[in-house]
XYZ file of N, CA and C in Angstrom:
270
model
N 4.891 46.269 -3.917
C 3.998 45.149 -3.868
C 3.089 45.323 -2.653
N 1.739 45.257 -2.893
C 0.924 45.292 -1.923
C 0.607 43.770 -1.394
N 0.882 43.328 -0.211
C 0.610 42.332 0.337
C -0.864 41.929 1.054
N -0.989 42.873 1.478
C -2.643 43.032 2.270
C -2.120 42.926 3.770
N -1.281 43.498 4.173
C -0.666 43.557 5.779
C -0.788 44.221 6.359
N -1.432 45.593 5.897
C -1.920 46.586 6.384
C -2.554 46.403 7.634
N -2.224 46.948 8.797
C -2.804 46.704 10.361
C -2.780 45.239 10.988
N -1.806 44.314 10.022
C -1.603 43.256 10.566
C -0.905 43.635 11.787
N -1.041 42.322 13.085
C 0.248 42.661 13.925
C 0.698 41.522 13.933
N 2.682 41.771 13.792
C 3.582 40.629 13.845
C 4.058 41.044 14.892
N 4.807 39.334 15.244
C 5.775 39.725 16.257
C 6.797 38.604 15.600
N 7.947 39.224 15.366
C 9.035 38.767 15.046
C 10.764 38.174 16.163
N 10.682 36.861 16.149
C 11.565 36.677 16.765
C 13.090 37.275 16.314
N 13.908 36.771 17.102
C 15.227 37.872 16.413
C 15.185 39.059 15.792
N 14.129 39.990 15.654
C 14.513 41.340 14.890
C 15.128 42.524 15.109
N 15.901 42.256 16.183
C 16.274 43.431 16.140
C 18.363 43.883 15.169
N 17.761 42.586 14.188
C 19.289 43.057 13.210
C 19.155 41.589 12.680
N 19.803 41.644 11.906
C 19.925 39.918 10.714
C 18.653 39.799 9.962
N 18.374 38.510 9.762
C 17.449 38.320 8.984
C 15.797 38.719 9.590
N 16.299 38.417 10.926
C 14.964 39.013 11.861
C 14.374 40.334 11.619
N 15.443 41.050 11.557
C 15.293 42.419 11.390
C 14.919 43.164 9.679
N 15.806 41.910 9.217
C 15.078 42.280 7.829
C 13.434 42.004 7.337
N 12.877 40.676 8.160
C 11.904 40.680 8.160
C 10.756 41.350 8.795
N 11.637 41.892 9.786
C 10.432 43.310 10.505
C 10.266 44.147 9.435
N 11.734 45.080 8.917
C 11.297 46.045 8.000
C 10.874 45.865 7.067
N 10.696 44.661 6.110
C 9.684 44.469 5.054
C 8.585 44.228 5.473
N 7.536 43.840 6.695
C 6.456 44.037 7.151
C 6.070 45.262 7.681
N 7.089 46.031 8.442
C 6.510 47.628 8.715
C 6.318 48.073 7.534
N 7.033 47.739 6.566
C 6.813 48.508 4.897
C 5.763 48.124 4.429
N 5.499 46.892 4.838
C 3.704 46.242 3.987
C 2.428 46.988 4.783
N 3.149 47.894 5.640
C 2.005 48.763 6.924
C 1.596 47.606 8.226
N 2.602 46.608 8.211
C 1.892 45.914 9.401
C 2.390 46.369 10.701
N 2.353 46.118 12.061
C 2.495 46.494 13.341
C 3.402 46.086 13.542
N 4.835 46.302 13.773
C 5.450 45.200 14.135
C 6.135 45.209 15.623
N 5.958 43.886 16.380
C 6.910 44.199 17.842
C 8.273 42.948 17.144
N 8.981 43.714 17.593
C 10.901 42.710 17.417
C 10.994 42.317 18.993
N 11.052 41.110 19.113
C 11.595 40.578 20.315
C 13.071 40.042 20.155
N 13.569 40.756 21.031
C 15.115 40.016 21.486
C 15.936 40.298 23.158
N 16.907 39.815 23.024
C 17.843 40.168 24.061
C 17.336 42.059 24.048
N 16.881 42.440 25.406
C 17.086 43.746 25.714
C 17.895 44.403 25.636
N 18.228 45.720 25.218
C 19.306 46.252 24.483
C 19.052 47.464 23.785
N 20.241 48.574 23.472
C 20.079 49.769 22.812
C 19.614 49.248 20.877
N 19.914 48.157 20.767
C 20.221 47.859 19.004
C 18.210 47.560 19.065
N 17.825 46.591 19.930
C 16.263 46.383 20.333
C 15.612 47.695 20.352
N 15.986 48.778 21.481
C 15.242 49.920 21.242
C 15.145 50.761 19.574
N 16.791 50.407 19.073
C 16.473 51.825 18.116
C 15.846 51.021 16.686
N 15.786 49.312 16.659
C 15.150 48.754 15.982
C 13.399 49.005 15.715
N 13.259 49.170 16.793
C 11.539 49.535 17.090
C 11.492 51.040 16.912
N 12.190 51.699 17.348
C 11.929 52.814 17.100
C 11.626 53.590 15.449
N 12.624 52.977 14.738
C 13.171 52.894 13.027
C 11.525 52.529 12.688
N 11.019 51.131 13.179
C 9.959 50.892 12.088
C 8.444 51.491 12.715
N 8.557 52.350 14.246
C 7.197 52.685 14.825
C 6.367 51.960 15.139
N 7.706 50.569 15.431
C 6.636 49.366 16.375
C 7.082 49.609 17.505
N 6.957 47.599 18.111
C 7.032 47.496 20.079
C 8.415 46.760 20.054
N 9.013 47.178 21.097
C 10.076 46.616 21.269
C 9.891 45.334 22.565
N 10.172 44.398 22.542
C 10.144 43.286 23.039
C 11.192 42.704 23.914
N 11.612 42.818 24.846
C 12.812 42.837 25.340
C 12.674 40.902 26.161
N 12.941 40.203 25.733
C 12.654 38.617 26.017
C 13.973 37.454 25.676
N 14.446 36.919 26.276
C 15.346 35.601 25.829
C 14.391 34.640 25.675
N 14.646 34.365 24.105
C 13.903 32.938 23.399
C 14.112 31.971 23.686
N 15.464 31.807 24.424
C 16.235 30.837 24.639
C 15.969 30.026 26.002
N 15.231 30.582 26.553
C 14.756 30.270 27.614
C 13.769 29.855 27.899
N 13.093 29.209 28.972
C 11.811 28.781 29.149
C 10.585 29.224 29.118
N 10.612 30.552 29.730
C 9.802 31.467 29.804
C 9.428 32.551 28.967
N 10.860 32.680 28.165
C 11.075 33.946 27.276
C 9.717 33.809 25.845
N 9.946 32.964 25.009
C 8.756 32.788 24.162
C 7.281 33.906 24.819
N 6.656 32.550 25.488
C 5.870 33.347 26.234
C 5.308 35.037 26.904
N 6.645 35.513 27.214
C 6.591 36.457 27.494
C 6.706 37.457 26.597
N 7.158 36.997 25.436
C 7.229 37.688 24.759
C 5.977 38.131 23.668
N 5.171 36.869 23.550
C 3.671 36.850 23.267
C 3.080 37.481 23.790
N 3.069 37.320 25.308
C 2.106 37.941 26.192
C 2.628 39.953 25.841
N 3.797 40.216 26.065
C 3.674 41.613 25.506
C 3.237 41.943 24.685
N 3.633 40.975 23.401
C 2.886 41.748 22.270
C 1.205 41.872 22.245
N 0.899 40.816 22.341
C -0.812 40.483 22.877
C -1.685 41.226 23.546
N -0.776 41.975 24.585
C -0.909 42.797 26.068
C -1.293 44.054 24.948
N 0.018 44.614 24.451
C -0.156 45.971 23.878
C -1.202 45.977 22.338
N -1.439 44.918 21.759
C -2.064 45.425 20.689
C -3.347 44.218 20.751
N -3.854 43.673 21.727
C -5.055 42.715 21.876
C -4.946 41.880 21.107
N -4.176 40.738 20.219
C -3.884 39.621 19.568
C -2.780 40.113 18.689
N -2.580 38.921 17.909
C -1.487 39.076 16.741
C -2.113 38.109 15.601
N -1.779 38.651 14.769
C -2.270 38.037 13.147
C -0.809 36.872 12.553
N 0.356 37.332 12.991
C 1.818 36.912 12.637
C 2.735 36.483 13.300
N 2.705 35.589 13.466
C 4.465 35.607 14.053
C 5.530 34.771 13.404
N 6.855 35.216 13.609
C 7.935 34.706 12.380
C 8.784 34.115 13.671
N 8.612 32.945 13.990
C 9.642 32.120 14.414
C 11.457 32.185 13.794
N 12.187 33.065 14.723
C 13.351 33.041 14.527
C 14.357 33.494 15.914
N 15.528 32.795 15.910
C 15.909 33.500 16.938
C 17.750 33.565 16.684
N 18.530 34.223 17.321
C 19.614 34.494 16.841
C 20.891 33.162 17.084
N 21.682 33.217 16.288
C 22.203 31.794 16.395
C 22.667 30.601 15.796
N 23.045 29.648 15.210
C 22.917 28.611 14.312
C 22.130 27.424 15.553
């Protein structure tokens, strides 16, 4: 299925495993950009690495973390077209 995502850029909360992560790799598959923000970590690096996006290393959970985690993605690819509000947790 072609979506039209091609050179989109997302940034996905929680992706680096669960549903987060499932939603990165069906957007790297639609050709979009994707950065996974989460807890910093080896599972974060080899997540980004897998789809040939940015890895995002940020706690959502926190005050600041959101933010910063925008601002990276923003930083490295000059805006974002996407972002999927999620973070790990009930």
């Amino acid at each position: 299925m072609d979506l039209g995502l091609t050179g989109a850029r997302a940034l996905v909360g929680g992706g680096s495993r669960g549903l987060g992560g499932a939603i990165a790799e069906a957007l790297a598959a639609e050709g979009a950009k994707v950065a996974v923000v989460s807890r910093p970590g080896a599972g974060l690096d080899a997540q980004a690495a897998r789809l040939g996006g940015l890895a995002v290393g940020a706690d959502l959970s926190t005050k600041d973390g959101p933010a910063a985690a925008v601002e990276a993605a923003t930083g490295a690819w000059g805006g974002l077209d996407l972002l999927v509000v999620n973070s790990g947790g009930p």
